[in-house]
PDB file of C-alpha atoms in Angstrom:
ATOM      1  CA  UNK A   1      39.812 -39.363  -9.572  1.00  0.00           C
ATOM      2  CA  UNK A   2      40.813 -36.088  -7.987  1.00  0.00           C
ATOM      3  CA  UNK A   3      38.630 -33.019  -7.736  1.00  0.00           C
ATOM      4  CA  UNK A   4      40.230 -30.350  -9.920  1.00  0.00           C
ATOM      5  CA  UNK A   5      37.660 -27.650  -9.004  1.00  0.00           C
ATOM      6  CA  UNK A   6      39.601 -24.468  -8.173  1.00  0.00           C
ATOM      7  CA  UNK A   7      39.177 -23.346  -4.592  1.00  0.00           C
ATOM      8  CA  UNK A   8      37.757 -19.888  -3.992  1.00  0.00           C
ATOM      9  CA  UNK A   9      40.248 -17.426  -2.475  1.00  0.00           C
ATOM     10  CA  UNK A  10      39.831 -16.649   1.186  1.00  0.00           C
ATOM     11  CA  UNK A  11      39.227 -12.947   0.509  1.00  0.00           C
ATOM     12  CA  UNK A  12      36.446 -13.767  -1.943  1.00  0.00           C
ATOM     13  CA  UNK A  13      34.781 -16.127   0.519  1.00  0.00           C
ATOM     14  CA  UNK A  14      34.986 -13.515   3.277  1.00  0.00           C
ATOM     15  CA  UNK A  15      33.484 -10.898   0.970  1.00  0.00           C
ATOM     16  CA  UNK A  16      30.615 -13.200  -0.021  1.00  0.00           C
ATOM     17  CA  UNK A  17      29.933 -14.066   3.611  1.00  0.00           C
ATOM     18  CA  UNK A  18      29.935 -10.382   4.517  1.00  0.00           C
ATOM     19  CA  UNK A  19      27.487  -9.531   1.731  1.00  0.00           C
ATOM     20  CA  UNK A  20      25.215 -12.407   2.738  1.00  0.00           C
ATOM     21  CA  UNK A  21      25.261 -11.225   6.347  1.00  0.00           C
ATOM     22  CA  UNK A  22      24.585  -7.660   5.216  1.00  0.00           C
ATOM     23  CA  UNK A  23      21.520  -8.778   3.272  1.00  0.00           C
ATOM     24  CA  UNK A  24      20.200 -10.524   6.398  1.00  0.00           C
ATOM     25  CA  UNK A  25      21.097  -7.899   9.014  1.00  0.00           C
ATOM     26  CA  UNK A  26      20.433  -4.639   7.150  1.00  0.00           C
ATOM     27  CA  UNK A  27      16.644  -5.052   6.744  1.00  0.00           C
ATOM     28  CA  UNK A  28      16.309  -6.115  10.389  1.00  0.00           C
ATOM     29  CA  UNK A  29      18.380  -3.193  11.648  1.00  0.00           C
ATOM     30  CA  UNK A  30      16.581  -0.643   9.459  1.00  0.00           C
ATOM     31  CA  UNK A  31      13.172  -1.974  10.512  1.00  0.00           C
ATOM     32  CA  UNK A  32      14.073  -1.788  14.214  1.00  0.00           C
ATOM     33  CA  UNK A  33      15.507   1.716  13.802  1.00  0.00           C
ATOM     34  CA  UNK A  34      12.456   3.023  11.927  1.00  0.00           C
ATOM     35  CA  UNK A  35      10.070   1.468  14.455  1.00  0.00           C
ATOM     36  CA  UNK A  36      12.016   2.843  17.432  1.00  0.00           C
ATOM     37  CA  UNK A  37      12.240   6.295  15.841  1.00  0.00           C
ATOM     38  CA  UNK A  38       8.494   6.363  15.113  1.00  0.00           C
ATOM     39  CA  UNK A  39       7.671   5.326  18.702  1.00  0.00           C
ATOM     40  CA  UNK A  40       9.879   8.046  20.197  1.00  0.00           C
ATOM     41  CA  UNK A  41       8.505  10.633  17.750  1.00  0.00           C
ATOM     42  CA  UNK A  42       4.937   9.739  18.726  1.00  0.00           C
ATOM     43  CA  UNK A  43       5.794   9.828  22.423  1.00  0.00           C
ATOM     44  CA  UNK A  44       7.382  13.273  22.092  1.00  0.00           C
ATOM     45  CA  UNK A  45       4.137  14.631  20.623  1.00  0.00           C
ATOM     46  CA  UNK A  46       1.595  12.937  22.889  1.00  0.00           C
ATOM     47  CA  UNK A  47       3.355  12.555  26.239  1.00  0.00           C
ATOM     48  CA  UNK A  48       3.392  16.315  27.151  1.00  0.00           C
ATOM     49  CA  UNK A  49      -0.434  16.385  26.990  1.00  0.00           C
ATOM     50  CA  UNK A  50      -0.960  13.384  29.296  1.00  0.00           C
ATOM     51  CA  UNK A  51      -1.857  14.490  32.865  1.00  0.00           C
ATOM     52  CA  UNK A  52       0.772  13.540  35.416  1.00  0.00           C
ATOM     53  CA  UNK A  53      -1.676  11.508  37.507  1.00  0.00           C
ATOM     54  CA  UNK A  54      -2.468   9.309  34.463  1.00  0.00           C
ATOM     55  CA  UNK A  55       1.121   8.943  33.333  1.00  0.00           C
ATOM     56  CA  UNK A  56       2.714   5.828  34.878  1.00  0.00           C
ATOM     57  CA  UNK A  57       6.145   7.346  34.374  1.00  0.00           C
ATOM     58  CA  UNK A  58       5.319   9.770  37.195  1.00  0.00           C
ATOM     59  CA  UNK A  59       5.287   6.834  39.604  1.00  0.00           C
ATOM     60  CA  UNK A  60       8.136   4.851  38.065  1.00  0.00           C
ATOM     61  CA  UNK A  61      11.835   5.578  37.827  1.00  0.00           C
ATOM     62  CA  UNK A  62      12.059   4.681  34.142  1.00  0.00           C
ATOM     63  CA  UNK A  63      10.375   5.695  30.910  1.00  0.00           C
ATOM     64  CA  UNK A  64       7.899   3.449  29.094  1.00  0.00           C
ATOM     65  CA  UNK A  65       8.583   3.589  25.343  1.00  0.00           C
ATOM     66  CA  UNK A  66       5.409   3.599  23.288  1.00  0.00           C
ATOM     67  CA  UNK A  67       3.042   4.789  26.021  1.00  0.00           C
ATOM     68  CA  UNK A  68       2.348   8.006  24.132  1.00  0.00           C
ATOM     69  CA  UNK A  69       1.686   6.087  20.915  1.00  0.00           C
ATOM     70  CA  UNK A  70      -0.647   3.689  22.732  1.00  0.00           C
ATOM     71  CA  UNK A  71      -2.517   6.626  24.258  1.00  0.00           C
ATOM     72  CA  UNK A  72      -2.936   8.239  20.845  1.00  0.00           C
ATOM     73  CA  UNK A  73      -4.271   4.997  19.330  1.00  0.00           C
ATOM     74  CA  UNK A  74      -6.780   4.561  22.171  1.00  0.00           C
ATOM     75  CA  UNK A  75      -7.874   8.208  21.958  1.00  0.00           C
ATOM     76  CA  UNK A  76      -8.391   8.051  18.177  1.00  0.00           C
ATOM     77  CA  UNK A  77     -10.369   4.814  18.549  1.00  0.00           C
ATOM     78  CA  UNK A  78     -12.599   6.375  21.227  1.00  0.00           C
ATOM     79  CA  UNK A  79     -13.210   9.445  19.059  1.00  0.00           C
ATOM     80  CA  UNK A  80     -14.169   7.190  16.154  1.00  0.00           C
ATOM     81  CA  UNK A  81     -16.559   5.231  18.396  1.00  0.00           C
ATOM     82  CA  UNK A  82     -18.205   8.412  19.690  1.00  0.00           C
ATOM     83  CA  UNK A  83     -18.417   9.864  16.185  1.00  0.00           C
ATOM     84  CA  UNK A  84     -20.659   6.999  15.045  1.00  0.00           C
ATOM     85  CA  UNK A  85     -23.523   7.708  17.428  1.00  0.00           C
ATOM     86  CA  UNK A  86     -26.041  10.535  17.197  1.00  0.00           C
ATOM     87  CA  UNK A  87     -24.472  12.761  19.862  1.00  0.00           C
ATOM     88  CA  UNK A  88     -20.998  12.388  18.377  1.00  0.00           C
ATOM     89  CA  UNK A  89     -22.225  13.163  14.869  1.00  0.00           C
ATOM     90  CA  UNK A  90     -23.928  16.309  16.157  1.00  0.00           C
ATOM     91  CA  UNK A  91     -20.675  17.449  17.771  1.00  0.00           C
ATOM     92  CA  UNK A  92     -18.729  16.722  14.565  1.00  0.00           C
ATOM     93  CA  UNK A  93     -21.232  18.652  12.446  1.00  0.00           C
ATOM     94  CA  UNK A  94     -21.083  21.590  14.864  1.00  0.00           C
ATOM     95  CA  UNK A  95     -17.282  21.620  14.708  1.00  0.00           C
ATOM     96  CA  UNK A  96     -17.318  21.407  10.911  1.00  0.00           C
ATOM     97  CA  UNK A  97     -19.780  24.301  10.722  1.00  0.00           C
ATOM     98  CA  UNK A  98     -17.297  26.444  12.643  1.00  0.00           C
ATOM     99  CA  UNK A  99     -14.429  25.378  10.376  1.00  0.00           C
ATOM    100  CA  UNK A 100     -16.494  26.156   7.259  1.00  0.00           C
ATOM    101  CA  UNK A 101     -16.638  29.824   8.315  1.00  0.00           C
ATOM    102  CA  UNK A 102     -12.858  30.193   8.266  1.00  0.00           C
ATOM    103  CA  UNK A 103     -11.732  31.247   4.756  1.00  0.00           C
ATOM    104  CA  UNK A 104      -8.303  29.571   4.574  1.00  0.00           C
ATOM    105  CA  UNK A 105      -8.806  26.776   7.081  1.00  0.00           C
ATOM    106  CA  UNK A 106     -11.933  25.413   5.384  1.00  0.00           C
ATOM    107  CA  UNK A 107     -10.084  24.870   2.103  1.00  0.00           C
ATOM    108  CA  UNK A 108      -7.330  22.905   3.813  1.00  0.00           C
ATOM    109  CA  UNK A 109      -9.854  20.953   5.893  1.00  0.00           C
ATOM    110  CA  UNK A 110     -11.959  19.972   2.881  1.00  0.00           C
ATOM    111  CA  UNK A 111      -8.933  18.804   0.905  1.00  0.00           C
ATOM    112  CA  UNK A 112      -7.446  16.762   3.755  1.00  0.00           C
ATOM    113  CA  UNK A 113     -10.813  15.225   4.641  1.00  0.00           C
ATOM    114  CA  UNK A 114     -11.517  14.262   1.042  1.00  0.00           C
ATOM    115  CA  UNK A 115      -8.097  12.593   0.740  1.00  0.00           C
ATOM    116  CA  UNK A 116      -8.559  10.571   3.926  1.00  0.00           C
ATOM    117  CA  UNK A 117     -12.102   9.560   3.029  1.00  0.00           C
ATOM    118  CA  UNK A 118     -10.946   8.343  -0.384  1.00  0.00           C
ATOM    119  CA  UNK A 119      -7.902   6.463   0.894  1.00  0.00           C
ATOM    120  CA  UNK A 120      -9.505   4.911   3.982  1.00  0.00           C
ATOM    121  CA  UNK A 121     -12.908   4.121   2.500  1.00  0.00           C
ATOM    122  CA  UNK A 122     -13.480   0.405   2.774  1.00  0.00           C
ATOM    123  CA  UNK A 123     -15.337   0.176  -0.533  1.00  0.00           C
ATOM    124  CA  UNK A 124     -12.667   2.030  -2.492  1.00  0.00           C
ATOM    125  CA  UNK A 125     -10.781   0.068  -5.124  1.00  0.00           C
ATOM    126  CA  UNK A 126      -7.963   2.595  -5.446  1.00  0.00           C
ATOM    127  CA  UNK A 127      -4.462   1.155  -5.722  1.00  0.00           C
ATOM    128  CA  UNK A 128      -5.715  -2.396  -5.235  1.00  0.00           C
ATOM    129  CA  UNK A 129      -4.739  -3.444  -8.736  1.00  0.00           C
ATOM    130  CA  UNK A 130      -1.450  -3.316 -10.606  1.00  0.00           C
ATOM    131  CA  UNK A 131      -0.918  -3.142 -14.334  1.00  0.00           C
ATOM    132  CA  UNK A 132       1.449  -2.399 -17.188  1.00  0.00           C
ATOM    133  CA  UNK A 133       1.262   0.430 -19.709  1.00  0.00           C
ATOM    134  CA  UNK A 134       3.472   1.358 -22.634  1.00  0.00           C
ATOM    135  CA  UNK A 135       5.585   4.221 -21.325  1.00  0.00           C
ATOM    136  CA  UNK A 136       7.494   6.371 -22.204  1.00  0.00           C
ATOM    137  CA  UNK A 137       7.229   5.120 -25.792  1.00  0.00           C
ATOM    138  CA  UNK A 138       5.658   2.160 -27.606  1.00  0.00           C
ATOM    139  CA  UNK A 139       7.512  -1.046 -26.858  1.00  0.00           C
ATOM    140  CA  UNK A 140       8.663   0.110 -23.404  1.00  0.00           C
ATOM    141  CA  UNK A 141       6.519  -0.969 -20.467  1.00  0.00           C
ATOM    142  CA  UNK A 142       6.119   0.611 -17.038  1.00  0.00           C
ATOM    143  CA  UNK A 143       4.517  -0.685 -13.841  1.00  0.00           C
ATOM    144  CA  UNK A 144       1.515   1.341 -12.621  1.00  0.00           C
ATOM    145  CA  UNK A 145      -1.038   1.267  -9.829  1.00  0.00           C
ATOM    146  CA  UNK A 146      -4.657   1.447 -10.951  1.00  0.00           C
ATOM    147  CA  UNK A 147      -6.247   4.439  -9.209  1.00  0.00           C
ATOM    148  CA  UNK A 148      -9.819   4.907 -10.428  1.00  0.00           C
ATOM    149  CA  UNK A 149     -11.944   5.641 -13.471  1.00  0.00           C
ATOM    150  CA  UNK A 150     -11.931   9.168 -14.821  1.00  0.00           C
ATOM    151  CA  UNK A 151     -14.516  11.264 -12.974  1.00  0.00           C
ATOM    152  CA  UNK A 152     -16.080  14.698 -13.077  1.00  0.00           C
ATOM    153  CA  UNK A 153     -15.199  17.157 -15.800  1.00  0.00           C
ATOM    154  CA  UNK A 154     -12.301  15.016 -16.997  1.00  0.00           C
ATOM    155  CA  UNK A 155     -14.620  12.050 -17.537  1.00  0.00           C
ATOM    156  CA  UNK A 156     -17.067  14.273 -19.437  1.00  0.00           C
ATOM    157  CA  UNK A 157     -14.345  15.511 -21.780  1.00  0.00           C
ATOM    158  CA  UNK A 158     -13.116  11.981 -22.440  1.00  0.00           C
ATOM    159  CA  UNK A 159     -16.660  10.737 -23.042  1.00  0.00           C
ATOM    160  CA  UNK A 160     -17.189  13.497 -25.592  1.00  0.00           C
ATOM    161  CA  UNK A 161     -14.106  12.186 -27.387  1.00  0.00           C
ATOM    162  CA  UNK A 162     -15.444   8.642 -27.179  1.00  0.00           C
ATOM    163  CA  UNK A 163     -12.646   7.400 -24.923  1.00  0.00           C
ATOM    164  CA  UNK A 164     -12.907   5.263 -21.792  1.00  0.00           C
ATOM    165  CA  UNK A 165      -9.981   6.427 -19.669  1.00  0.00           C
ATOM    166  CA  UNK A 166      -8.578   5.156 -16.368  1.00  0.00           C
ATOM    167  CA  UNK A 167      -6.421   7.119 -13.938  1.00  0.00           C
ATOM    168  CA  UNK A 168      -3.207   5.293 -13.048  1.00  0.00           C
ATOM    169  CA  UNK A 169      -0.334   6.216 -10.769  1.00  0.00           C
ATOM    170  CA  UNK A 170       3.091   5.876 -12.390  1.00  0.00           C
ATOM    171  CA  UNK A 171       5.713   5.575  -9.601  1.00  0.00           C
ATOM    172  CA  UNK A 172       9.462   5.939 -10.083  1.00  0.00           C
ATOM    173  CA  UNK A 173      12.213   3.648  -8.805  1.00  0.00           C
ATOM    174  CA  UNK A 174      13.366   3.276  -6.029  1.00  0.00           C
ATOM    175  CA  UNK A 175      11.034   5.747  -4.242  1.00  0.00           C
ATOM    176  CA  UNK A 176       7.477   4.848  -5.299  1.00  0.00           C
ATOM    177  CA  UNK A 177       5.835   7.497  -3.117  1.00  0.00           C
ATOM    178  CA  UNK A 178       6.316  10.209  -5.764  1.00  0.00           C
ATOM    179  CA  UNK A 179       5.192   9.857  -9.344  1.00  0.00           C
ATOM    180  CA  UNK A 180       2.806  10.936 -12.073  1.00  0.00           C
ATOM    181  CA  UNK A 181      -0.941  10.718 -12.526  1.00  0.00           C
ATOM    182  CA  UNK A 182      -1.610   9.473 -16.060  1.00  0.00           C
ATOM    183  CA  UNK A 183      -4.891   8.818 -17.858  1.00  0.00           C
ATOM    184  CA  UNK A 184      -4.680   5.718 -20.027  1.00  0.00           C
ATOM    185  CA  UNK A 185      -7.298   4.055 -22.276  1.00  0.00           C
ATOM    186  CA  UNK A 186      -8.751   1.046 -20.509  1.00  0.00           C
ATOM    187  CA  UNK A 187      -7.921  -1.349 -23.341  1.00  0.00           C
ATOM    188  CA  UNK A 188      -4.238  -0.382 -23.223  1.00  0.00           C
ATOM    189  CA  UNK A 189      -3.753  -1.470 -19.591  1.00  0.00           C
ATOM    190  CA  UNK A 190      -2.413  -4.970 -18.996  1.00  0.00           C
ATOM    191  CA  UNK A 191      -3.645  -6.096 -15.577  1.00  0.00           C
ATOM    192  CA  UNK A 192      -1.337  -8.168 -13.368  1.00  0.00           C
ATOM    193  CA  UNK A 193      -2.079 -10.692 -10.641  1.00  0.00           C
ATOM    194  CA  UNK A 194       0.551  -9.343  -8.210  1.00  0.00           C
ATOM    195  CA  UNK A 195      -0.570  -7.406  -5.152  1.00  0.00           C
ATOM    196  CA  UNK A 196       0.266  -3.709  -4.621  1.00  0.00           C
ATOM    197  CA  UNK A 197       2.640  -4.748  -1.811  1.00  0.00           C
ATOM    198  CA  UNK A 198       4.595  -7.021  -4.151  1.00  0.00           C
ATOM    199  CA  UNK A 199       4.643  -4.307  -6.801  1.00  0.00           C
ATOM    200  CA  UNK A 200       6.060  -1.820  -4.286  1.00  0.00           C
ATOM    201  CA  UNK A 201       8.812  -4.288  -3.318  1.00  0.00           C
ATOM    202  CA  UNK A 202       9.569  -4.812  -6.995  1.00  0.00           C
ATOM    203  CA  UNK A 203       9.922  -1.060  -7.562  1.00  0.00           C
ATOM    204  CA  UNK A 204      11.969  -0.350  -4.435  1.00  0.00           C
ATOM    205  CA  UNK A 205      14.429  -3.119  -5.275  1.00  0.00           C
ATOM    206  CA  UNK A 206      14.831  -1.868  -8.822  1.00  0.00           C
ATOM    207  CA  UNK A 207      13.409  -5.086 -10.254  1.00  0.00           C
ATOM    208  CA  UNK A 208      15.638  -7.401  -8.198  1.00  0.00           C
ATOM    209  CA  UNK A 209      12.909  -8.719  -5.897  1.00  0.00           C
ATOM    210  CA  UNK A 210      10.304 -10.174  -8.221  1.00  0.00           C
ATOM    211  CA  UNK A 211       7.190 -11.743  -6.685  1.00  0.00           C
ATOM    212  CA  UNK A 212       6.586 -15.408  -7.237  1.00  0.00           C
ATOM    213  CA  UNK A 213       3.994 -16.240  -9.838  1.00  0.00           C
ATOM    214  CA  UNK A 214       2.457 -19.556 -10.692  1.00  0.00           C
ATOM    215  CA  UNK A 215       1.088 -19.633 -14.234  1.00  0.00           C
ATOM    216  CA  UNK A 216      -2.503 -20.772 -14.442  1.00  0.00           C
ATOM    217  CA  UNK A 217      -2.838 -24.469 -15.029  1.00  0.00           C
ATOM    218  CA  UNK A 218      -4.189 -25.373 -18.459  1.00  0.00           C
ATOM    219  CA  UNK A 219      -7.699 -26.659 -18.443  1.00  0.00           C
ATOM    220  CA  UNK A 220      -7.871 -30.381 -18.846  1.00  0.00           C
ATOM    221  CA  UNK A 221      -9.702 -31.476 -21.930  1.00  0.00           C
ATOM    222  CA  UNK A 222     -11.962 -34.391 -21.354  1.00  0.00           C
ATOM    223  CA  UNK A 223     -11.833 -37.067 -23.974  1.00  0.00           C
ATOM    224  CA  UNK A 224     -15.161 -37.705 -25.677  1.00  0.00           C
ATOM    225  CA  UNK A 225     -16.887 -40.801 -24.539  1.00  0.00           C
ATOM    226  CA  UNK A 226     -16.901 -43.569 -27.140  1.00  0.00           C
ATOM    227  CA  UNK A 227     -20.197 -44.196 -28.759  1.00  0.00           C
ATOM    228  CA  UNK A 228     -21.753 -47.525 -27.873  1.00  0.00           C
ATOM    229  CA  UNK A 229     -21.373 -50.033 -30.623  1.00  0.00           C
ATOM    230  CA  UNK A 230     -24.495 -51.869 -31.547  1.00  0.00           C
ATOM    231  CA  UNK A 231     -23.943 -55.608 -31.343  1.00  0.00           C
ATOM    232  CA  UNK A 232     -26.109 -57.677 -33.645  1.00  0.00           C
ATOM    233  CA  UNK A 233     -27.333 -60.966 -32.305  1.00  0.00           C
ATOM    234  CA  UNK A 234     -26.606 -63.967 -34.399  1.00  0.00           C
ATOM    235  CA  UNK A 235     -29.625 -65.789 -35.686  1.00  0.00           C
TER     236      UNK A 235
END
C-alpha cells in the first residue's frame, strides 16, 4: 500500500517553521530587551550619585551594567532595616512631621504611602483571588481580580441597602494594567482556582494561553459493610 497523504508545499513548511521559531525567540528577545533597558535606566538614575571612590568603574576601563541597580537595592534594604529600630522610626516620624506641614506635598505623600502600604502589606488579600462576573450583560462573563470588601462610607451605604458588596478590578485585554473598579454582590462572583499570574497571562494572550486545570477528583464512596449473618447451629 502506498501513502497517498498529500505533501505540504515547501513554502507552507517554511512559513510554519518561521512562526514556530518566532514563538520561541520573540518572548526571549523581549524579556532580554526589557531587562537590559531596566538595568540601564536604573544605572542612569543611581550612578551619578555614587562617589567616585566607591564606584569600581573609576578604577576599571569598562562599565559594569547593573551596579547602579544593585546599589539602589542595597540602599533601600539598609533604609528598611534602620527604619525598624527605635532610632530609625524616630527619624522617619520627624521627616513625616516636616512633610505634613507642606500643603501640596503632604497630600501626595499620604496617597502614595497608603497605596504602597496596601499593595505591599503581607497580610493583604488584594488581587490574590480571581473570579468571574456577568459583564457587560447577563449571560456574558468577564474575568476579574478580587480586590477587597467594600469599606468606609461605601460599605455603610451598601449595608443600609442590605447588600454585601465586594470590590473587583475588571481589566481589559491585552493590557490588564488599566481597567475599572466595580462593586459586585458577593453571591454573584464565581471564584476560580487559577492564580493571578495565570489570569494575567490569559488576559494578555487574549484567551489563547489558558492555564492548566485538573478537575477535582470525585470522592470515592465506600461500600457499606455487609451485615454478619447469624448462623444457627444444628441440633
